[in-house]
Short mmCIF file of C-alpha atoms in Angstrom, two decimals:
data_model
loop_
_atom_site.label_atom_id
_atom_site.label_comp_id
_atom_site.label_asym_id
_atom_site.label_seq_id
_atom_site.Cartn_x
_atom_site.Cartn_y
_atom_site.Cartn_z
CA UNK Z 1 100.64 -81.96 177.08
CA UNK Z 2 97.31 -84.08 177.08
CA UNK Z 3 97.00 -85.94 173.79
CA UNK Z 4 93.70 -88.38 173.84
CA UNK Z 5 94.69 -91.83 173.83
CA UNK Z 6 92.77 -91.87 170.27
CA UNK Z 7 94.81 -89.98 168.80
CA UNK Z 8 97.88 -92.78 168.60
CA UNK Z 9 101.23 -92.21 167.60
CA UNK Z 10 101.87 -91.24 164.00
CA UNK Z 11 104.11 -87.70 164.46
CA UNK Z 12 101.63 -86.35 161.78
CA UNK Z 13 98.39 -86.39 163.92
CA UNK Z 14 100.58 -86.65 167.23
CA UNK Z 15 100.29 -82.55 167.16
CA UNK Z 16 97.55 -81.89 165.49
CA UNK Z 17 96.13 -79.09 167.50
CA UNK Z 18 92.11 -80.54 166.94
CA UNK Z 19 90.02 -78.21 164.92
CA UNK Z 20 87.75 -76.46 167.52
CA UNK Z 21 85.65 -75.95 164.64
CA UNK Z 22 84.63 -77.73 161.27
CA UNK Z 23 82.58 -77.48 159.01
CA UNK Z 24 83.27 -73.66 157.73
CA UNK Z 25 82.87 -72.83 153.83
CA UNK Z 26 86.58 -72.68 152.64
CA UNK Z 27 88.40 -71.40 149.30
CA UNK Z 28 90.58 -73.52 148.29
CA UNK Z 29 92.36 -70.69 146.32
CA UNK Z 30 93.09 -68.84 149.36
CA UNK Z 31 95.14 -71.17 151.39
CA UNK Z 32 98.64 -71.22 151.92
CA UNK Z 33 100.15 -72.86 148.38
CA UNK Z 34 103.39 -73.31 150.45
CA UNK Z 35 103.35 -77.01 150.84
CA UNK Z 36 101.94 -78.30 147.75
CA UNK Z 37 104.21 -75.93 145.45
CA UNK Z 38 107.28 -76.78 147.70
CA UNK Z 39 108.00 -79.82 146.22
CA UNK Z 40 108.00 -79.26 142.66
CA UNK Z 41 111.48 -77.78 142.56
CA UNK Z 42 111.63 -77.05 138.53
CA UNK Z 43 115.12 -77.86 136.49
CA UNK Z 44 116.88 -74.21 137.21
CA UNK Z 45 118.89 -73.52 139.87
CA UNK Z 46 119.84 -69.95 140.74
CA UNK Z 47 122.80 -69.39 143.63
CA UNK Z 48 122.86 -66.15 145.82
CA UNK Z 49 124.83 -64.98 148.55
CA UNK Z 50 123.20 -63.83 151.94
CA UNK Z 51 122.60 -60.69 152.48
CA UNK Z 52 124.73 -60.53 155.91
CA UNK Z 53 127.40 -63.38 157.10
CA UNK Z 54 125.76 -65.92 160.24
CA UNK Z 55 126.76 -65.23 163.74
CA UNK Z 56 126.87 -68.25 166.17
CA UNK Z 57 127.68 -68.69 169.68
CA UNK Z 58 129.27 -71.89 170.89
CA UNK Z 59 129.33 -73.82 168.24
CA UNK Z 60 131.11 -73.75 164.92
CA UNK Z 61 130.14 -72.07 161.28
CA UNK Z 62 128.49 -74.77 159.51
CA UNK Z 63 125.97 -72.75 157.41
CA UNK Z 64 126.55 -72.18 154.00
CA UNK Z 65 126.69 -68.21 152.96
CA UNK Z 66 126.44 -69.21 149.21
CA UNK Z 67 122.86 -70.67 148.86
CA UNK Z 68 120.98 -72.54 145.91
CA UNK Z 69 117.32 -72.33 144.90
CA UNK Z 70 115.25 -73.32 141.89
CA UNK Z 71 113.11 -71.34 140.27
CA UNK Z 72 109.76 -72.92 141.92
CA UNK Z 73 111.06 -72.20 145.53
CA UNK Z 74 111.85 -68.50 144.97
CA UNK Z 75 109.05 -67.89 142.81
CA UNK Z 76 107.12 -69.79 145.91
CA UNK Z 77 108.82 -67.39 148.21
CA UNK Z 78 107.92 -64.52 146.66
CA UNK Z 79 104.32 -65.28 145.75
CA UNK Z 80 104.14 -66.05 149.96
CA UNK Z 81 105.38 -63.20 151.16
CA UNK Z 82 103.55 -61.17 149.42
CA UNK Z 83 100.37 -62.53 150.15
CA UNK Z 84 101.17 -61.82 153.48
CA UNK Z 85 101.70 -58.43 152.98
CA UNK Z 86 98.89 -57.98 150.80
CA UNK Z 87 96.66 -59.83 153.82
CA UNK Z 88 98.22 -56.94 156.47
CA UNK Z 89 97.94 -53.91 154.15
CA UNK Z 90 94.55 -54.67 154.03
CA UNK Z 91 93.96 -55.40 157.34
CA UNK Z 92 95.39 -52.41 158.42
CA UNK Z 93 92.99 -50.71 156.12
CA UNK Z 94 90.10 -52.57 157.15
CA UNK Z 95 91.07 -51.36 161.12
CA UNK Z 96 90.78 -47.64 159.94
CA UNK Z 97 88.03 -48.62 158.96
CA UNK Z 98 86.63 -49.79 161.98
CA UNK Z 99 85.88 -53.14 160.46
CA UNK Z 100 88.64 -54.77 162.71
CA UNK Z 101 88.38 -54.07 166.56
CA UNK Z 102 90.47 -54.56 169.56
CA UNK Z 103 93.63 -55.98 169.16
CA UNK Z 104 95.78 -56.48 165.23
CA UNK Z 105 99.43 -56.60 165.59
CA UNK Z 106 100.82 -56.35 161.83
CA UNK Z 107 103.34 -58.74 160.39
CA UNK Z 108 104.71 -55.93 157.45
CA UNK Z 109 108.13 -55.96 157.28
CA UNK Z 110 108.68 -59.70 159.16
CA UNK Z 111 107.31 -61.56 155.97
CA UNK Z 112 110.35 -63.13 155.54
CA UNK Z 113 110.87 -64.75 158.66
CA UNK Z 114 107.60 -66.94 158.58
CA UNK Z 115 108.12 -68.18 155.43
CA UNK Z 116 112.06 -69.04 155.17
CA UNK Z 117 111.33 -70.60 158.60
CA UNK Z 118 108.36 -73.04 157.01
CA UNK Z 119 110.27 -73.52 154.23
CA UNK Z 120 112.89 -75.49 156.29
CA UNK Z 121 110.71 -77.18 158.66
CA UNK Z 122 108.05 -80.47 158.30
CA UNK Z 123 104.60 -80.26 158.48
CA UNK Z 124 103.82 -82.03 161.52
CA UNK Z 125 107.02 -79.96 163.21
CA UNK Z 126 104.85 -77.75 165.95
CA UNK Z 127 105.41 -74.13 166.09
CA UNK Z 128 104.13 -71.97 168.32
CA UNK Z 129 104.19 -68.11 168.71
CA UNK Z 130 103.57 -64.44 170.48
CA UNK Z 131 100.41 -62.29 169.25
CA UNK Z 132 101.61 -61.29 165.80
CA UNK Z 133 100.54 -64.31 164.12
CA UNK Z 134 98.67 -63.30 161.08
CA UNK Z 135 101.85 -64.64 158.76
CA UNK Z 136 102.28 -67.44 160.87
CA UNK Z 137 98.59 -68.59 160.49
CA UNK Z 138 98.25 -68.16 156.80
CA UNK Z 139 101.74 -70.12 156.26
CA UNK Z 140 100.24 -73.61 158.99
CA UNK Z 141 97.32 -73.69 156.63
CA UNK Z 142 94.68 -71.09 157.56
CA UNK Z 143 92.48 -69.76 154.92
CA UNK Z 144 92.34 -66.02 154.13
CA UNK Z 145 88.51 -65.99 154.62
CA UNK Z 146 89.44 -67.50 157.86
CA UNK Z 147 91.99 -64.99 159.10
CA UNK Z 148 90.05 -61.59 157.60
CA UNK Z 149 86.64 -63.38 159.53
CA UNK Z 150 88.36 -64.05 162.78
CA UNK Z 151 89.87 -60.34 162.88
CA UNK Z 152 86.33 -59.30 162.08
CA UNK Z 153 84.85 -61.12 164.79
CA UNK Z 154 82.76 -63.46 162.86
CA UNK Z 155 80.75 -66.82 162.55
CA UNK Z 156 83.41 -67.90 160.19
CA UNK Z 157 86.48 -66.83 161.98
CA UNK Z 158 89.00 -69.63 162.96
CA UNK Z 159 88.12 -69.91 166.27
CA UNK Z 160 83.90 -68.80 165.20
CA UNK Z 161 85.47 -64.92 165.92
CA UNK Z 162 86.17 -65.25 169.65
CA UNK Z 163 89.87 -64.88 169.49
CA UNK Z 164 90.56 -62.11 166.97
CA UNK Z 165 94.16 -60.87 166.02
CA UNK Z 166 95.74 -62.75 168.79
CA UNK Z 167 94.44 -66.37 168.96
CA UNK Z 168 94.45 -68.44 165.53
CA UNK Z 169 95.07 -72.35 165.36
CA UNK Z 170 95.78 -74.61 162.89
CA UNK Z 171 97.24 -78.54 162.80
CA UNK Z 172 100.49 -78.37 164.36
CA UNK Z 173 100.08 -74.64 165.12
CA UNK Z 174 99.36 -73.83 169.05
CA UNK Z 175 98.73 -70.23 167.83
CA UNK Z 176 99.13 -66.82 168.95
CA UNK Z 177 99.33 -66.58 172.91
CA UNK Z 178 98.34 -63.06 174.26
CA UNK Z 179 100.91 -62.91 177.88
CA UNK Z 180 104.14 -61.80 176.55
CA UNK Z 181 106.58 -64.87 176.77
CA UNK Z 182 103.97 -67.45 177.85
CA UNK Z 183 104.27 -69.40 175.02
CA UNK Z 184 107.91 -70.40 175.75
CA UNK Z 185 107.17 -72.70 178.37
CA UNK Z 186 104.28 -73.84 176.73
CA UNK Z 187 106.33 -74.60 173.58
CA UNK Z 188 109.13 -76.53 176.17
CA UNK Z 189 106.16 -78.55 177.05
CA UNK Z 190 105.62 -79.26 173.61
CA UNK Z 191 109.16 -80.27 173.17
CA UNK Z 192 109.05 -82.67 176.22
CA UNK Z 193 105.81 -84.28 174.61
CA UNK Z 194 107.69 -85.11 171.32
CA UNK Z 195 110.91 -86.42 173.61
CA UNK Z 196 108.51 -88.46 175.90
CA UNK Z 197 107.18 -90.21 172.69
CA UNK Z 198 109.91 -90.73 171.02
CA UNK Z 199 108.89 -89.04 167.69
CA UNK Z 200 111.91 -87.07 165.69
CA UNK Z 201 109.90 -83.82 165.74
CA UNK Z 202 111.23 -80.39 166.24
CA UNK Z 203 109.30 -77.27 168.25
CA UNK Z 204 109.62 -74.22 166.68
CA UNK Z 205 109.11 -71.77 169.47
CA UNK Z 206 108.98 -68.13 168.89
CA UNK Z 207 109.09 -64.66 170.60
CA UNK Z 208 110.25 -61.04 170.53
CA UNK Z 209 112.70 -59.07 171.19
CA UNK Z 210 110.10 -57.30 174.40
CA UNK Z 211 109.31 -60.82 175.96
CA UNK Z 212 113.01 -62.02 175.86
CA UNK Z 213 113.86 -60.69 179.29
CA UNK Z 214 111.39 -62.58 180.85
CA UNK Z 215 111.90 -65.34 183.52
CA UNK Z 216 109.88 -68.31 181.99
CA UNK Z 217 112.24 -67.73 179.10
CA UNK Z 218 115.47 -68.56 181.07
CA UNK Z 219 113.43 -71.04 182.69
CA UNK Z 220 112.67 -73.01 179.99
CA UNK Z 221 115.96 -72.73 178.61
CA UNK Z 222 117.37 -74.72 181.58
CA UNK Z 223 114.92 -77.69 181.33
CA UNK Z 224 115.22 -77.38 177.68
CA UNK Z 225 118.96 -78.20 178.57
CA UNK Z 226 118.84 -80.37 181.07
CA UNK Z 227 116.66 -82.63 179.30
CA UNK Z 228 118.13 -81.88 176.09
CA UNK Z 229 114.53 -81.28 174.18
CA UNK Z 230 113.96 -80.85 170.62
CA UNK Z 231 113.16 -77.53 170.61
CA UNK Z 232 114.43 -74.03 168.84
CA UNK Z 233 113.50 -71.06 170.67
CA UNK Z 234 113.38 -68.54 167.87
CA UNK Z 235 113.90 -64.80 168.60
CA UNK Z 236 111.98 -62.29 165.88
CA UNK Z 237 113.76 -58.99 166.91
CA UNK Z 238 112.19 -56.23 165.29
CA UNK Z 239 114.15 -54.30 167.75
CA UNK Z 240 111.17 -52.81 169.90
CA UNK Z 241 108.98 -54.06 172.28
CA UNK Z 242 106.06 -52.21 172.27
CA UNK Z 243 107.73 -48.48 172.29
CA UNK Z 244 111.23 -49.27 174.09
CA UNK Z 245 113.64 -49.74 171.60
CA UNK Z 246 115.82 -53.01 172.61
CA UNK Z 247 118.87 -51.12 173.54
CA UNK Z 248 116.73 -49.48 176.33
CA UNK Z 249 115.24 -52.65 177.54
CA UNK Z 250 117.83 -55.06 177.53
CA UNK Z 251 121.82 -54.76 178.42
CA UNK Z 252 122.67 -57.55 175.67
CA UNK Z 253 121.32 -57.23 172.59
CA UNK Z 254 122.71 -60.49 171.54
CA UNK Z 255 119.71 -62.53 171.65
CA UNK Z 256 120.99 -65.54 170.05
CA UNK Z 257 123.60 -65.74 173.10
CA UNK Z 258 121.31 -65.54 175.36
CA UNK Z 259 120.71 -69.21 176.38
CA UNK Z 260 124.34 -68.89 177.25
CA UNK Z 261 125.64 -73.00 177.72
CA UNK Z 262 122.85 -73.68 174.80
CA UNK Z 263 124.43 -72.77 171.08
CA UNK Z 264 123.04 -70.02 169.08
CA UNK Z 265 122.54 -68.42 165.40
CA UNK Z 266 122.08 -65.10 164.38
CA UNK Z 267 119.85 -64.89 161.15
CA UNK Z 268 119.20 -61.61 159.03
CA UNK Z 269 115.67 -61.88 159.15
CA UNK Z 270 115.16 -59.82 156.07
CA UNK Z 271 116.83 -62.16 153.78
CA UNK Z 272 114.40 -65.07 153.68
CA UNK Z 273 117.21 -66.66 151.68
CA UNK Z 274 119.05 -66.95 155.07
CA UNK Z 275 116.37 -67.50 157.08
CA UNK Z 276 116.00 -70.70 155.38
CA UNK Z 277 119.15 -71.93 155.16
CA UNK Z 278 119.62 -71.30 159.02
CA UNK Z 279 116.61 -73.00 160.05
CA UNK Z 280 117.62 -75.59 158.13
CA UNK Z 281 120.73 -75.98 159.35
CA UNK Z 282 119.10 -75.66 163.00
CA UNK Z 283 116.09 -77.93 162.79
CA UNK Z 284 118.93 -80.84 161.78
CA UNK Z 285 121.17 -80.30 164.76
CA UNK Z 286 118.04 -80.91 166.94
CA UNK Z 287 116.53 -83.53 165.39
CA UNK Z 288 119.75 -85.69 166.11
CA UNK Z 289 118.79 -85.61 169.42
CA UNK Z 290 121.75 -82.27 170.35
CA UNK Z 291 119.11 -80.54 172.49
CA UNK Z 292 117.80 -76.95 171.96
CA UNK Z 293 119.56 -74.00 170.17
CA UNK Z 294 118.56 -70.24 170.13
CA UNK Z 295 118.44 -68.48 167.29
CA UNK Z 296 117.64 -64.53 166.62
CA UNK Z 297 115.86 -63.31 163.53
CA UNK Z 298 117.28 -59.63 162.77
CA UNK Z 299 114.31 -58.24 161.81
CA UNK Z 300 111.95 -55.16 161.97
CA UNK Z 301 108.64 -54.19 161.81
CA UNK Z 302 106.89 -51.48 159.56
CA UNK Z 303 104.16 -49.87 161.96
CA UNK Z 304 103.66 -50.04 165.68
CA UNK Z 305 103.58 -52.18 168.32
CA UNK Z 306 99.90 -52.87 167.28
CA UNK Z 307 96.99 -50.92 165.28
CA UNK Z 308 96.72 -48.43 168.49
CA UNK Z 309 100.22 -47.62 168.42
CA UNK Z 310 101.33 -44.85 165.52
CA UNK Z 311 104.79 -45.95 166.08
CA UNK Z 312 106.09 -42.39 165.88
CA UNK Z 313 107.49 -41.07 169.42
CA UNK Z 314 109.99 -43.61 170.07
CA UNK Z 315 111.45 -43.81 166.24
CA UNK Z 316 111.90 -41.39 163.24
CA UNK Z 317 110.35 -41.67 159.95
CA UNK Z 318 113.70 -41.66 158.36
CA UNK Z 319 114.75 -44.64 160.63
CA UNK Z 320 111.61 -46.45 158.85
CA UNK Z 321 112.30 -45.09 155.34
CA UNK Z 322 115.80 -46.46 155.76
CA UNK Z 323 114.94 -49.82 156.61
CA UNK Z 324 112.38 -50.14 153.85
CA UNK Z 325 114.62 -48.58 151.40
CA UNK Z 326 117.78 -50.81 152.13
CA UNK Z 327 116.41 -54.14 153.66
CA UNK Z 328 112.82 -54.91 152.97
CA UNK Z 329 112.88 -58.45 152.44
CA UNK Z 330 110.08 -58.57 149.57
CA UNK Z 331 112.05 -55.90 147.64
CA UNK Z 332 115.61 -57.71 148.22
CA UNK Z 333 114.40 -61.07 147.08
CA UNK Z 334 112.03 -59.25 143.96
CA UNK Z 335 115.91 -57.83 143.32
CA UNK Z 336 117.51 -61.01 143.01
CA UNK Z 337 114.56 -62.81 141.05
CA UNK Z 338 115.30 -59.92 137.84
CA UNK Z 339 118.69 -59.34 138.22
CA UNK Z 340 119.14 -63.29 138.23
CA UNK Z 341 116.55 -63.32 135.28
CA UNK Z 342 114.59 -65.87 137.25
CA UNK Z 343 111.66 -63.95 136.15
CA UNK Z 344 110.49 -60.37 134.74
CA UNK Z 345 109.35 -57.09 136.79
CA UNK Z 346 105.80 -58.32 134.23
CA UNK Z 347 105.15 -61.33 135.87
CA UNK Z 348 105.72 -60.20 139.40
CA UNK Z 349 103.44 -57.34 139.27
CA UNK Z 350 100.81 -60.60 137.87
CA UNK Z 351 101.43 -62.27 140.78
CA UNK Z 352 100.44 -58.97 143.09
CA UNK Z 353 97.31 -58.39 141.13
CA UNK Z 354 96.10 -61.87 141.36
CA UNK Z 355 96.60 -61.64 144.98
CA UNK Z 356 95.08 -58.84 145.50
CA UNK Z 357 92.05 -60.19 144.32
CA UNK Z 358 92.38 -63.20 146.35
CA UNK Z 359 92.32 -61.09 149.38
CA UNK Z 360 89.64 -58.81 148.10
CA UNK Z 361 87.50 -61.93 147.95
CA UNK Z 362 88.45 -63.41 151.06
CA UNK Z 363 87.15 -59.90 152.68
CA UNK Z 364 83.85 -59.89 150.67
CA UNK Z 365 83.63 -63.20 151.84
CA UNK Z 366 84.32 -62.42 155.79
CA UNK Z 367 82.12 -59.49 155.72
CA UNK Z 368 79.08 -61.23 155.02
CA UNK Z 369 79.91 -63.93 157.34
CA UNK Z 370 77.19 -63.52 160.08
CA UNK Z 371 78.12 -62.61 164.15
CA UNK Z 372 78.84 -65.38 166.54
CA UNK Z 373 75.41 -66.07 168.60
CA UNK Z 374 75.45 -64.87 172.08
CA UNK Z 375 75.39 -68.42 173.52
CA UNK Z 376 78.98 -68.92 171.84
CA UNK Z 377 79.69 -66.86 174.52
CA UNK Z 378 79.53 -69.96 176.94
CA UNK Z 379 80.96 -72.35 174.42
CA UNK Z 380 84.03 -74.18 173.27
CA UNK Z 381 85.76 -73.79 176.90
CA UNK Z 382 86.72 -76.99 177.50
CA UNK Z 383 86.91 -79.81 174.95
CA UNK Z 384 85.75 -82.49 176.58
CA UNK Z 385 83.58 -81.37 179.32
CA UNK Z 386 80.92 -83.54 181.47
CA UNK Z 387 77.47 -83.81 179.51
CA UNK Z 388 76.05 -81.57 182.73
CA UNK Z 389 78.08 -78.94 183.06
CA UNK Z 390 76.92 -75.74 182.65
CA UNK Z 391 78.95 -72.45 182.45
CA UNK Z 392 77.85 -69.86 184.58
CA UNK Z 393 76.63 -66.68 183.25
CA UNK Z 394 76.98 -62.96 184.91
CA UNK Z 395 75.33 -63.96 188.14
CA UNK Z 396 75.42 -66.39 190.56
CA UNK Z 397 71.79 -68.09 189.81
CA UNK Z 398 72.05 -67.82 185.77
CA UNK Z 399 73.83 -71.12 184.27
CA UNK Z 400 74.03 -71.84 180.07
CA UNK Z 401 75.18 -74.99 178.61
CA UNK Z 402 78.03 -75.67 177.11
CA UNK Z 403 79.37 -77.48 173.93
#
């Protein structure tokens, strides 16, 4: 991993993925409130049981089933998730629309894995993902009006609308990668950078359940162990990839066991409770230097593979119904905040207006945010680039600038 000699060797800025772009009219109300709310942890403290026991493989139970929180961090967690789910309602809307082309892979029903997983991690810990990043995007610190204007393809998207559903970046968040299972080596080269310097950083690197058979994965897990890296490889399985269902697809459905001679943790990835207390547990095994671990997130996803996909030939509606009816993970925590009379049903359904509004605004926002010029067409392709070179257009004899 290059890192510009600038840069030096504080683990904050160490992998801080540069802003391509700066500059960009921002809400500050429409940001992630993750961080700055996480640390104000209030005087009550509420204690739950997960949803479903751990699982590990080759190593011992050391996670707690019965968890603590205070009143802050669930309220936190529930405010989060939701925004997220109010940001992919409406961008599922806004692709029936046709206001969103091309590519939008939906987070709904896998809220609960992005944020019990930031929730137990540092800020400057990198994390790095598949396609279906809009969760993971908002949670590293990307504003709504950034997210709804780089699924709209515009001027103000994240990446000035060139990269759409699939490629987002943030400080300490290497995006969104399009090739199914490409960003596992790329996230074992992250983990060798942050062994190489000596820094006490962890990678968080995830995939799905459809990449996990590929060949870079079990690559990476044996330099990963070899070289005993800092790393978690992090399985979401929403239990298809695209429309194969994982028992079609893969002979063990054990992900978590399948770095075999590196330990692993199975997480219900509904209960963000757990997801939490497992990454927790996780990111401080690695960062005492015990090498990488694998865990799985037991999850599942809403709608199809992406917007294209109906999601209907390979699954039943009941199966769908089920799952939303017995495991959603907003509903099962919104459960636990009443019946634990950490708050009332009136001051949840608060919380959903005001984000609704949020997003609404962030869309108003996005849609008057003006197309990318043509010429950004041959910009922003390498960032640092000779002050001649010139990026070659559709034909041999046409050449643009770049910046």
């Amino acid at each position: 991993v290059h890192v510009p000699a600038h840069v030096g060797v504080n683990s904050a800025k160490m992998y801080a993925a540069r802003r391509l772009f700066s500059g960009k009219p921002l809400s500050a109300g429409a940001t992630s409130q993750l961080w700055s709310r996480r640390m104000s942890s209030g005087s009550d403290v509420f204690t739950f049981q997960v949803a479903q026991p751990f699982k590990y493989h080759r190593m011992e139970p050391c996670i707690n089933e019965t968890v603590t929180a205070t009143r802050d961090e669930l309220m936190n967690m529930y405010r989060e998730m939701q925004m997220i789910r109010t940001m992919e309602d409406k961008a599922k809307e806004l692709y029936q629309m046709k206001s969103i082309r091309g590519f939008c892979h939906l987070y709904i029903g896998q809220e609960a894995c992005a944020i019990g997983m930031e929730m137990s991690v540092r800020r400057d810990d990198p994390i790095i993902s598949a396609y279906r990043i809009h969760g993971l995007a908002y949670t590293r610190g990307i504003p709504v009006t950034e997210v709804f204007s780089e699924l709209m393809g515009r001027k103000d998207g994240n990446v000035r609308g060139k990269g759409g559903s699939m490629h987002m970046y943030n400080d300490n968040f290497f995006g969104g990668n399009g090739i199914v299972g490409a960003q596992v080596p790329l996230g074992t080269g992250l983990a060798f950078a942050i062994k190489y310097r000596e820094l006490d950083n962890v990678c968080m690197c995830l995939y799905g359940d459809g990449g996990a058979n590929q060949g870079q994965v079990f690559e990476s897990y044996n330099m990963a162990a070899l070289w005993k890296l800092p790393i978690i490889y992090i399985c979401e399985n929403n239990k298809y990839g695209m429309g194969t269902s994982e028992v079609r697809s893969s002979a063990s459905i054990q992900y978590y066991t399948r770095g075999d001679f590196i330990p692993g943790i199975w997480v219900d990835g509904m209960d963000v409770l757990a997801v939490r207390e497992g990454v927790a547990k996780a990111a401080e095994y690695v960062r005492a230097g015990n090498g990488p671990l694998v865990m799985e997130f037991d999850t599942y996803r809403y709608y199809g593979h992406s917007m294209s996909d109906p999601g209907k030939s390979y699954r039943s509606p009941d199966e769908v119904k089920e799952v939303r009816k017995t495991r959603d993970p907003i509903v099962m925590l919104k459960t636990r905040l009443i019946d634990s009379n950490v708050t009332t049903l009136g001051e949840l359904k608060a919380i959903d207006k005001e984000l609704s509004k949020l997003v609404e605004k962030a869309v108003e926002f996005s849609e008057a945010s003006p197309l990318p010029d043509v010429v950004e067409a041959f910009h922003h392709i390498y960032q640092e680039a000779p002050p001649t070179f010139h990026v070659r257009g559709c034909d041999p004899l046409s050449f643009h600038p770049h910046q």
